[in-house]
Coordinates of C-alpha atoms (C1' of nucleotides) in Angstrom, one line a residue:
Chain A
M2 CA -97.3 108.9 -155.2
D3 CA -97.8 107.4 -151.8
G4 CA -101.3 106.2 -152.8
A5 CA -100.0 102.8 -153.7
N6 CA -99.3 102.1 -150.1
V7 CA -102.8 103.0 -149.2
K8 CA -104.5 100.9 -151.9
C9 CA -102.3 97.9 -151.1
S10 CA -102.7 98.2 -147.4
C11 CA -102.4 94.6 -146.4
E12 CA -99.7 94.7 -143.8
K13 CA -97.9 91.4 -144.3
C14 CA -98.7 90.7 -147.9
Q15 CA -95.8 89.0 -149.5
L16 CA -97.1 89.7 -153.0
K17 CA -96.9 93.4 -152.3
T18 CA -93.3 93.0 -151.2
L19 CA -92.7 91.0 -154.3
F20 CA -94.1 93.8 -156.5
F21 CA -92.5 96.6 -154.4
N22 CA -89.1 95.2 -154.8
H23 CA -89.2 95.1 -158.5
V24 CA -92.0 97.2 -159.9
S25 CA -92.1 101.0 -160.0
I26 CA -94.6 102.9 -157.9
D27 CA -96.6 103.9 -161.0
E28 CA -96.9 100.3 -162.1
L29 CA -97.9 99.3 -158.6
T30 CA -100.8 101.7 -158.5
D31 CA -102.0 100.0 -161.6
I32 CA -102.0 96.6 -159.9
C33 CA -103.5 97.8 -156.7
Q34 CA -106.4 99.4 -158.4
I35 CA -107.4 96.2 -160.2
K36 CA -106.9 94.1 -157.1
E37 CA -110.0 92.4 -155.9
E38 CA -110.7 90.6 -152.6
R39 CA -113.1 87.7 -152.5
T40 CA -114.3 85.9 -149.3
Y41 CA -115.0 82.2 -149.2
A42 CA -116.8 80.2 -146.5
K43 CA -115.4 77.0 -145.1
G44 CA -116.1 74.3 -147.7
D45 CA -116.4 76.6 -150.7
T46 CA -114.7 75.8 -153.9
I47 CA -112.3 78.5 -155.0
I48 CA -110.8 77.0 -158.1
H49 CA -112.3 74.2 -160.2
E50 CA -109.9 71.7 -161.8
G51 CA -110.2 72.1 -165.6
D52 CA -111.2 75.8 -165.5
I53 CA -109.3 78.3 -167.7
I54 CA -106.8 80.2 -165.8
N55 CA -107.3 83.9 -166.2
E56 CA -106.7 85.1 -162.7
F57 CA -103.7 85.3 -160.4
L58 CA -104.7 84.7 -156.9
Y59 CA -103.2 84.2 -153.5
L60 CA -104.5 83.6 -150.0
K61 CA -104.7 86.5 -147.6
E62 CA -106.5 84.9 -144.8
G63 CA -107.7 81.4 -143.9
L64 CA -106.7 77.9 -145.0
V65 CA -107.2 76.1 -148.2
K66 CA -106.5 72.7 -149.7
L67 CA -105.2 71.8 -153.1
L68 CA -106.9 68.6 -154.4
K69 CA -107.6 66.4 -157.3
T70 CA -110.7 64.2 -157.8
T71 CA -110.0 60.7 -159.1
T72 CA -112.1 59.0 -161.8
T73 CA -113.8 57.0 -159.0
G74 CA -114.9 60.2 -157.3
K75 CA -112.5 60.1 -154.4
D76 CA -110.6 63.3 -153.4
Q77 CA -106.8 63.3 -153.1
I78 CA -105.5 66.2 -151.2
I79 CA -102.2 67.4 -152.5
S80 CA -101.4 70.1 -149.9
F81 CA -102.8 72.5 -147.4
S82 CA -101.8 76.1 -147.7
K83 CA -101.9 79.0 -145.3
P84 CA -101.8 82.7 -146.2
F85 CA -99.1 83.8 -148.6
D86 CA -98.2 80.3 -149.8
F87 CA -98.9 81.0 -153.4
V88 CA -101.2 78.1 -153.9
S89 CA -102.6 79.1 -157.2
L90 CA -99.2 79.5 -158.8
L91 CA -98.7 75.9 -159.6
S92 CA -100.0 75.7 -163.1
V93 CA -100.4 79.4 -163.7
F94 CA -97.4 79.7 -166.0
S95 CA -97.4 76.3 -167.6
S96 CA -101.0 75.5 -168.4
E97 CA -104.1 77.0 -169.9
R98 CA -106.3 75.3 -167.4
Y99 CA -106.0 74.4 -163.8
R100 CA -104.9 70.9 -163.1
Y101 CA -106.1 70.9 -159.5
S102 CA -109.0 72.3 -157.5
V103 CA -108.6 74.5 -154.5
S104 CA -111.2 74.8 -151.8
A105 CA -111.5 76.6 -148.5
V106 CA -110.8 74.4 -145.5
D107 CA -111.6 77.4 -143.3
N108 CA -113.2 80.7 -143.9
S109 CA -110.7 82.4 -146.3
V110 CA -110.0 85.7 -148.1
V111 CA -108.3 85.6 -151.4
C112 CA -106.7 88.4 -153.3
I113 CA -107.1 88.4 -157.1
L114 CA -105.3 90.0 -159.9
D115 CA -106.0 89.7 -163.6
L116 CA -103.4 87.2 -164.9
R117 CA -102.8 89.2 -168.0
V118 CA -101.7 92.2 -166.0
V119 CA -99.3 90.0 -163.9
K120 CA -97.9 88.4 -167.0
N121 CA -97.4 91.7 -168.6
H122 CA -95.3 92.8 -165.7
A123 CA -93.5 89.5 -165.8
R124 CA -92.7 90.1 -169.4
Q125 CA -91.3 93.5 -168.8
N126 CA -89.4 92.9 -165.5
A127 CA -87.0 90.0 -165.3
L128 CA -86.2 90.4 -161.6
F129 CA -89.8 90.3 -160.7
T130 CA -90.2 87.1 -162.8
M131 CA -87.2 85.5 -161.2
D132 CA -88.6 86.2 -157.8
L133 CA -91.9 84.7 -158.8
M134 CA -90.1 81.7 -160.2
S135 CA -88.2 81.1 -157.0
R136 CA -91.5 81.2 -155.0
I137 CA -93.1 78.7 -157.4
S138 CA -90.1 76.4 -157.0
E139 CA -90.2 76.7 -153.2
A140 CA -93.9 75.9 -153.1
T141 CA -93.6 72.9 -155.3
D142 CA -90.4 71.7 -153.6
K143 CA -92.3 71.8 -150.3
I144 CA -95.1 69.7 -151.8
V145 CA -92.8 67.1 -153.2
I146 CA -90.8 66.7 -150.0
E147 CA -93.9 66.6 -147.8
N148 CA -95.3 63.9 -150.0
L149 CA -92.1 61.8 -149.7
E150 CA -92.2 62.2 -146.0
I151 CA -95.7 60.9 -145.7
K152 CA -95.1 58.1 -148.2
R153 CA -92.3 56.5 -146.2
K154 CA -94.5 56.1 -143.1
Y155 CA -97.2 53.7 -141.9
L156 CA -100.6 54.8 -140.8
K157 CA -99.7 56.0 -137.3
G158 CA -96.6 57.8 -138.5
R159 CA -98.6 59.5 -141.1
V160 CA -101.3 60.7 -138.7
A161 CA -98.6 61.8 -136.2
H162 CA -97.0 63.7 -139.0
V163 CA -100.2 65.5 -139.9
L164 CA -100.8 66.5 -136.3
L165 CA -97.3 67.9 -136.0
Y166 CA -97.7 69.6 -139.4
F167 CA -100.8 71.5 -138.1
A168 CA -99.2 72.2 -134.7
N169 CA -95.8 73.4 -136.0
Y170 CA -96.5 74.8 -139.4
I171 CA -100.1 75.9 -139.6
Y172 CA -100.9 77.0 -136.0
E173 CA -97.5 77.2 -134.3
K174 CA -99.2 75.9 -131.1
D175 CA -99.7 72.5 -129.5
E176 CA -103.4 73.2 -128.9
F177 CA -105.5 73.9 -131.9
E178 CA -108.9 73.4 -133.4
L179 CA -108.5 70.9 -136.2
P180 CA -109.8 72.7 -139.3
V181 CA -110.1 69.5 -141.3
S182 CA -112.3 66.4 -140.9
R183 CA -111.0 63.0 -140.3
R184 CA -111.9 62.2 -143.9
E185 CA -109.8 65.1 -145.1
I186 CA -106.8 63.8 -143.2
A187 CA -107.4 60.4 -144.8
D188 CA -107.6 62.0 -148.2
Y189 CA -104.3 63.8 -147.5
I190 CA -102.3 60.8 -146.2
G191 CA -103.9 58.2 -148.5
M192 CA -105.5 56.0 -145.9
T193 CA -109.2 55.4 -145.0
T194 CA -111.2 57.6 -142.6
E195 CA -111.8 54.7 -140.2
N196 CA -108.1 54.1 -139.8
V197 CA -107.3 57.7 -139.3
I198 CA -109.9 57.8 -136.5
R199 CA -108.5 54.6 -135.0
A200 CA -105.0 56.1 -135.0
L201 CA -106.2 59.2 -133.2
S202 CA -108.1 57.0 -130.7
T203 CA -104.9 55.1 -130.0
F204 CA -103.0 58.3 -129.5
R205 CA -105.7 59.4 -127.1
K206 CA -105.7 56.1 -125.2
D207 CA -101.9 56.3 -124.9
K208 CA -102.3 59.9 -123.5
I209 CA -100.2 61.3 -126.4
I210 CA -103.0 63.7 -127.4
K211 CA -106.3 64.9 -125.9
I212 CA -109.4 65.1 -128.2
Y213 CA -112.4 67.3 -127.6
G214 CA -114.3 66.9 -130.8
K215 CA -112.3 69.1 -133.2
E216 CA -110.0 70.4 -130.6
I217 CA -106.6 68.7 -130.3
V218 CA -104.1 69.1 -127.5
I219 CA -100.7 67.5 -128.0
A220 CA -99.9 66.2 -124.5
D221 CA -96.7 64.3 -125.2
K222 CA -95.0 65.9 -128.2
S223 CA -91.7 64.0 -128.0
R224 CA -93.6 60.7 -128.2
L225 CA -95.7 62.0 -131.1
E226 CA -92.5 63.1 -132.9
N227 CA -91.0 59.7 -132.2
I228 CA -94.1 58.0 -133.8
S229 CA -93.9 60.4 -136.7
E230 CA -90.3 59.6 -137.3
F231 CA -90.2 55.8 -136.7
G232 CA -93.9 54.7 -136.6
Chain B
M11 CA -72.0 85.2 -186.3
D12 CA -73.2 81.8 -187.3
G13 CA -70.6 80.2 -185.1
A14 CA -73.2 79.9 -182.4
N15 CA -75.0 77.3 -184.4
V16 CA -71.8 75.3 -184.7
K17 CA -70.9 75.4 -181.1
C18 CA -74.4 74.4 -180.0
S19 CA -74.8 71.7 -182.6
C20 CA -77.1 69.4 -180.7
E21 CA -80.0 68.9 -183.0
K22 CA -82.9 68.5 -180.8
C23 CA -81.7 70.5 -177.8
Q24 CA -84.6 72.3 -176.2
L25 CA -82.4 74.4 -174.1
K26 CA -80.9 75.8 -177.3
T27 CA -84.4 76.6 -178.6
L28 CA -85.1 78.3 -175.3
F29 CA -82.0 80.4 -175.6
F30 CA -82.4 81.1 -179.3
N31 CA -86.0 82.3 -178.9
H32 CA -85.0 85.0 -176.4
V33 CA -81.3 85.6 -176.4
S34 CA -79.3 87.4 -179.0
I35 CA -76.8 85.6 -181.1
D36 CA -73.9 87.3 -179.4
E37 CA -75.0 86.3 -176.0
L38 CA -75.6 82.8 -177.3
T39 CA -72.0 82.5 -178.4
D40 CA -71.1 83.2 -174.8
I41 CA -73.2 80.4 -173.5
C42 CA -72.1 77.9 -176.0
Q43 CA -68.5 78.5 -175.4
I44 CA -68.8 77.8 -171.8
K45 CA -71.0 74.8 -172.3
E46 CA -69.5 71.5 -171.1
E47 CA -70.6 67.9 -171.7
R48 CA -70.1 65.2 -169.1
T49 CA -70.7 61.5 -169.6
Y50 CA -72.0 59.3 -166.8
A51 CA -72.1 55.5 -166.7
K52 CA -75.2 53.6 -165.5
G53 CA -75.3 53.9 -161.8
D54 CA -73.1 57.0 -161.5
T55 CA -74.3 59.8 -159.2
I56 CA -74.7 63.1 -161.1
I57 CA -75.9 65.3 -158.3
H58 CA -75.5 64.8 -154.6
E59 CA -78.4 65.9 -152.3
G60 CA -77.0 68.7 -150.1
D61 CA -74.3 69.9 -152.6
I62 CA -74.2 73.6 -153.4
I63 CA -75.8 74.4 -156.7
N64 CA -73.5 76.2 -159.0
E65 CA -74.3 74.6 -162.3
F66 CA -77.2 74.5 -164.5
L67 CA -77.6 71.1 -166.2
Y68 CA -79.9 69.2 -168.4
L69 CA -79.9 65.7 -169.8
K70 CA -78.8 65.3 -173.5
E71 CA -78.8 61.5 -173.7
G72 CA -79.8 58.6 -171.4
L73 CA -82.1 58.3 -168.5
V74 CA -81.7 59.5 -164.9
K75 CA -83.6 59.3 -161.6
L76 CA -84.3 61.9 -159.1
L77 CA -84.2 60.6 -155.6
K78 CA -83.9 61.2 -151.9
T79 CA -82.4 59.0 -149.3
T80 CA -84.3 58.6 -146.0
T81 CA -82.7 58.7 -142.6
T82 CA -83.0 54.9 -142.5
G83 CA -80.9 54.6 -145.7
K84 CA -83.7 53.7 -148.1
D85 CA -84.0 55.4 -151.4
Q86 CA -87.2 57.1 -152.5
I87 CA -87.3 57.7 -156.2
I88 CA -89.2 60.9 -157.1
S89 CA -89.2 60.6 -160.9
F90 CA -87.4 59.3 -163.9
S91 CA -86.4 61.8 -166.6
K92 CA -85.5 61.4 -170.2
P93 CA -83.5 63.9 -172.3
F94 CA -84.7 67.5 -172.2
D95 CA -86.8 67.1 -169.1
F96 CA -85.1 69.7 -167.2
V97 CA -84.4 67.5 -164.2
S98 CA -82.0 69.7 -162.4
L99 CA -84.2 72.7 -162.5
L100 CA -86.3 71.8 -159.5
S101 CA -84.4 73.6 -156.8
V102 CA -82.1 75.6 -159.0
F103 CA -83.9 78.9 -158.4
S104 CA -85.2 78.4 -154.9
S105 CA -82.4 76.9 -152.9
E106 CA -78.7 77.2 -152.3
R107 CA -78.3 73.5 -152.2
Y108 CA -79.8 70.5 -154.0
R109 CA -82.7 69.0 -152.1
Y110 CA -82.5 65.8 -154.1
S111 CA -79.9 63.5 -155.7
V112 CA -79.8 62.6 -159.4
S113 CA -78.2 59.5 -160.7
A114 CA -77.8 57.8 -164.0
V115 CA -80.2 54.9 -164.6
D116 CA -78.6 54.4 -168.0
N117 CA -75.5 55.7 -169.6
S118 CA -76.1 59.4 -169.9
V119 CA -74.7 62.6 -171.3
V120 CA -75.4 65.8 -169.5
C121 CA -74.8 69.4 -170.7
I122 CA -73.6 71.8 -168.1
L123 CA -73.7 75.6 -167.9
D124 CA -72.4 77.8 -165.2
L125 CA -75.4 78.8 -163.1
R126 CA -74.2 82.3 -162.7
V127 CA -74.2 82.8 -166.5
V128 CA -77.7 81.4 -166.8
K129 CA -78.9 83.6 -163.9
N130 CA -77.3 86.6 -165.5
H131 CA -79.3 86.0 -168.7
A132 CA -82.4 85.4 -166.6
R133 CA -81.9 88.7 -164.8
Q134 CA -81.6 90.6 -168.1
N135 CA -84.2 88.8 -170.2
A136 CA -87.7 88.5 -168.8
L137 CA -89.1 86.4 -171.7
F138 CA -86.3 83.9 -171.3
T139 CA -87.1 83.7 -167.6
M140 CA -90.8 83.2 -168.2
D141 CA -90.0 80.4 -170.6
L142 CA -87.7 78.8 -168.0
M143 CA -90.4 79.2 -165.4
S144 CA -93.1 77.5 -167.4
R145 CA -90.7 74.6 -168.0
I146 CA -90.1 74.3 -164.3
S147 CA -93.8 74.4 -163.6
E148 CA -94.5 71.8 -166.2
A149 CA -91.8 69.5 -164.9
T150 CA -93.0 69.7 -161.3
D151 CA -96.7 69.5 -162.3
K152 CA -95.8 66.2 -164.0
I153 CA -94.1 64.9 -160.9
V154 CA -97.0 65.8 -158.6
I155 CA -99.7 64.3 -160.9
E156 CA -97.7 61.2 -161.5
N157 CA -97.3 60.7 -157.8
L158 CA -101.0 61.1 -157.2
E159 CA -101.7 58.5 -159.9
I160 CA -99.4 56.0 -158.2
K161 CA -100.7 56.8 -154.7
R162 CA -104.3 55.9 -155.5
K163 CA -103.5 52.4 -156.7
Y164 CA -102.7 49.0 -155.2
L165 CA -99.5 47.0 -155.8
K166 CA -100.5 45.5 -159.2
G167 CA -102.0 48.8 -160.4
R168 CA -98.8 50.6 -159.5
V169 CA -96.6 48.0 -161.3
A170 CA -98.8 48.1 -164.3
H171 CA -98.6 51.8 -164.3
V172 CA -94.8 51.8 -164.3
L173 CA -94.7 49.3 -167.1
L174 CA -97.0 51.5 -169.2
Y175 CA -95.0 54.6 -168.2
F176 CA -91.8 53.1 -169.6
A177 CA -93.7 51.7 -172.7
N178 CA -95.6 54.9 -173.5
Y179 CA -93.5 57.7 -172.2
I180 CA -89.9 56.6 -172.1
Y181 CA -89.5 54.1 -174.9
E182 CA -92.7 54.6 -177.0
K183 CA -92.6 50.9 -177.7
D184 CA -94.3 47.8 -176.2
E185 CA -91.0 45.9 -176.1
F186 CA -88.1 47.4 -174.2
E187 CA -85.2 46.6 -172.0
L188 CA -86.1 47.6 -168.5
P189 CA -83.4 50.1 -167.5
V190 CA -84.2 49.8 -163.9
S191 CA -84.0 47.0 -161.4
R192 CA -87.0 45.6 -159.6
R193 CA -85.7 47.4 -156.5
E194 CA -85.7 50.7 -158.3
I195 CA -89.3 50.1 -159.3
A196 CA -90.1 49.3 -155.7
D197 CA -88.4 52.5 -154.6
Y198 CA -90.4 54.5 -157.1
I199 CA -93.9 53.1 -156.3
G200 CA -93.3 52.7 -152.5
M201 CA -93.6 48.9 -152.3
T202 CA -91.1 46.2 -151.5
T203 CA -88.8 44.6 -154.1
E204 CA -90.3 41.1 -153.4
N205 CA -93.8 42.4 -154.1
V206 CA -92.8 44.1 -157.3
I207 CA -91.3 40.8 -158.5
R208 CA -94.4 38.9 -157.5
A209 CA -96.6 41.3 -159.4
L210 CA -94.4 40.9 -162.5
S211 CA -94.6 37.2 -162.1
T212 CA -98.3 37.3 -161.9
F213 CA -98.5 39.3 -165.1
R214 CA -96.2 36.8 -166.7
K215 CA -98.3 33.9 -165.6
D216 CA -101.5 35.6 -166.8
K217 CA -99.8 36.1 -170.2
I218 CA -100.1 39.9 -169.9
I219 CA -96.3 40.4 -170.3
K220 CA -93.3 38.3 -171.3
I221 CA -90.2 38.6 -169.3
Y222 CA -86.7 37.7 -170.5
G223 CA -84.5 39.0 -167.7
K224 CA -84.5 42.7 -168.2
E225 CA -86.5 42.6 -171.4
I226 CA -90.2 43.2 -171.1
V227 CA -92.7 42.5 -173.9
I228 CA -96.2 43.8 -173.3
A229 CA -98.4 41.1 -174.8
D230 CA -101.9 42.2 -173.7
K231 CA -101.8 46.0 -173.4
S232 CA -105.5 46.5 -172.9
R233 CA -105.5 44.2 -169.9
L234 CA -102.4 45.9 -168.5
E235 CA -104.2 49.3 -168.9
N236 CA -107.2 47.9 -167.2
I237 CA -105.1 46.7 -164.2
S238 CA -103.4 50.1 -164.1
E239 CA -106.7 51.9 -164.0
F240 CA -108.7 49.7 -161.7
G241 CA -106.2 47.3 -160.0
Chain C
dA28 C1' -62.1 28.8 -162.4
dG29 C1' -63.8 29.9 -158.1
dA30 C1' -65.5 33.1 -154.8
dT31 C1' -68.5 36.8 -153.8
dC32 C1' -72.2 39.8 -154.1
dA33 C1' -76.3 41.7 -156.0
dA34 C1' -80.5 40.8 -158.4
dT35 C1' -84.3 37.8 -159.3
dA36 C1' -87.5 34.6 -157.6
dT37 C1' -90.8 32.0 -154.5
dG38 C1' -93.0 30.5 -150.2
dA39 C1' -94.7 31.0 -145.4
dT40 C1' -96.1 34.0 -142.0
dA41 C1' -96.8 38.3 -139.6
dA42 C1' -98.2 43.0 -139.8
dT43 C1' -100.8 46.5 -141.8
dT44 C1' -104.7 48.4 -143.9
dA45 C1' -109.4 48.2 -146.3
dT46 C1' -114.0 47.0 -146.1
dC47 C1' -118.4 46.3 -144.1
dA48 C1' -121.5 46.7 -140.4
dC49 C1' -123.4 49.2 -136.9
dA50 C1' -124.1 52.9 -133.3
dC51 C1' -124.0 57.5 -131.7
dC52 C1' -124.0 62.4 -132.0
dC53 C1' -124.7 66.7 -134.1
dT54 C1' -126.6 69.8 -137.4
dA55 C1' -129.6 71.3 -141.0
dA56 C1' -133.9 70.9 -143.2
dT57 C1' -138.9 70.2 -143.2
Chain D
dA18 C1' -140.1 68.1 -133.1
dT19 C1' -138.8 64.8 -136.3
dT20 C1' -136.1 63.2 -139.9
dA21 C1' -132.2 62.8 -142.9
dG22 C1' -127.4 63.0 -143.5
dG23 C1' -122.8 63.5 -142.4
dG24 C1' -119.1 63.1 -139.1
dT25 C1' -117.2 60.4 -135.5
dG26 C1' -116.2 56.1 -133.3
dT27 C1' -115.6 50.9 -132.7
dG28 C1' -115.6 45.9 -133.9
dA29 C1' -115.1 41.9 -137.0
dT30 C1' -113.3 40.1 -141.0
dA31 C1' -111.1 40.2 -145.5
dA32 C1' -107.6 41.9 -148.5
dT33 C1' -103.2 43.7 -149.1
dT34 C1' -98.5 44.2 -148.1
dA35 C1' -94.1 43.6 -145.3
dT36 C1' -90.9 40.6 -143.4
dC37 C1' -88.1 36.7 -143.2
dA38 C1' -86.1 32.6 -145.1
dT39 C1' -84.1 30.4 -148.8
dA40 C1' -82.7 29.2 -153.7
dT41 C1' -81.1 30.3 -158.1
dT42 C1' -79.0 33.0 -161.6
dG43 C1' -75.8 36.3 -163.3
dA44 C1' -72.1 39.5 -163.1
dT45 C1' -67.7 40.9 -161.2
dC46 C1' -63.3 40.3 -159.1
dT47 C1' -59.2 38.0 -158.2

DNA sequence: AGATCAATATGATAATTATCACACCCTAAT
DNA sequence: ATTAGGGTGTGATAATTATCATATTGATCT
């Protein structure tokens, strides 16, 4: 039964690894056959806060944001997630409905499984469930720690932190095309758009970064790190 | 084998329920026999950030805080937990070491199991593991949402929010003895101690609350709710 | 009892951030 | 091509919060 490998052909898929480690090949074929891929354009909403959860999904390609909209209509961005961070997992096993929204920050491809099928496997396979659990914990730990980091900084430190976050964690490069607007950065770090722009301008004037529209080049990384740590 | 009931006699213990639902009586006897209770005085440290995790613990009585100390030596309080919020769960299944500290905000009693034993049960019992997972998710969801709530408010809104949090969630009473210092409130909402005190003073002057040292009486709850929502 | 230290409290001032106003550019729609 | 709207950018001013200084109370230690 090598067909499973063919159906789940995505090379680096961590979910596949997760299943392979603990689920028999026959079961896997099941899961792969019901797997569905969906494509979202930059800006599309993938999950609506409040919707009933009946799918299990994870990001295969692209970049998404997890967010919540306040009663006054402002967005608060909880985290950004790149492929194989199991973004949708957060409330999947604790709530009937999504507590957050997820939308595509960049063109994205999402893989989708029927949640009932995944839960079925979870019920029957404790090791699989434990693995899932540790991934959920890891993902939420990351969110909590990242949030604390941002919280303890002032405006410039927060903006520097976000730039380093994209450079080190998302793109692993010191030159990249910012996938988010200034307003999204503001929604993430809890400051206003104007002040995010001002901070970026200051960094540019101080020759710490170069800005060509959406493209950012980190010119003096150690100084940026210093601002992130102490600014 | 009714002895299990005797050994795990704690009336309202949710952990017991968790185990009872999914673990056979024989196994339960195991767990109860190795259960240990530890008492902590107000101010004691229960878990040290960085320590290796080899125990599984939950709060039976009292009140604790989850916190992280920054490089500059300031505490950031992540959450407060009352009994049966599974505070220690956060990193238990995703990390070798604790990522946060836990300390007693009030005199507390903690129940402790050997983590290996719990993990053993988890490996053998998927339903038990799923239940654990949903509790972890619930706990972390609560932390994330609470943090967003606080983040979107100004000083007075944040302080009002904390007062309502203690009144509604922790004590379920509009008169209570504040278990935390003004500084701890400040560490929780990310403001300075002085400004927390000032906000409390303002509320007192406006006859929204009464303050007798540590004792707080909420005199005008609807106004406090209004400040929490829009202030 | 006296000394010491932390918590509470208040005021003055400085630093930080939000708000409002306006301009420019780019893109999408008509 | 023109218009409308959103993103970007900058300045002036108001609001908010931090910092520093100082006083008082209360608890703890000797």
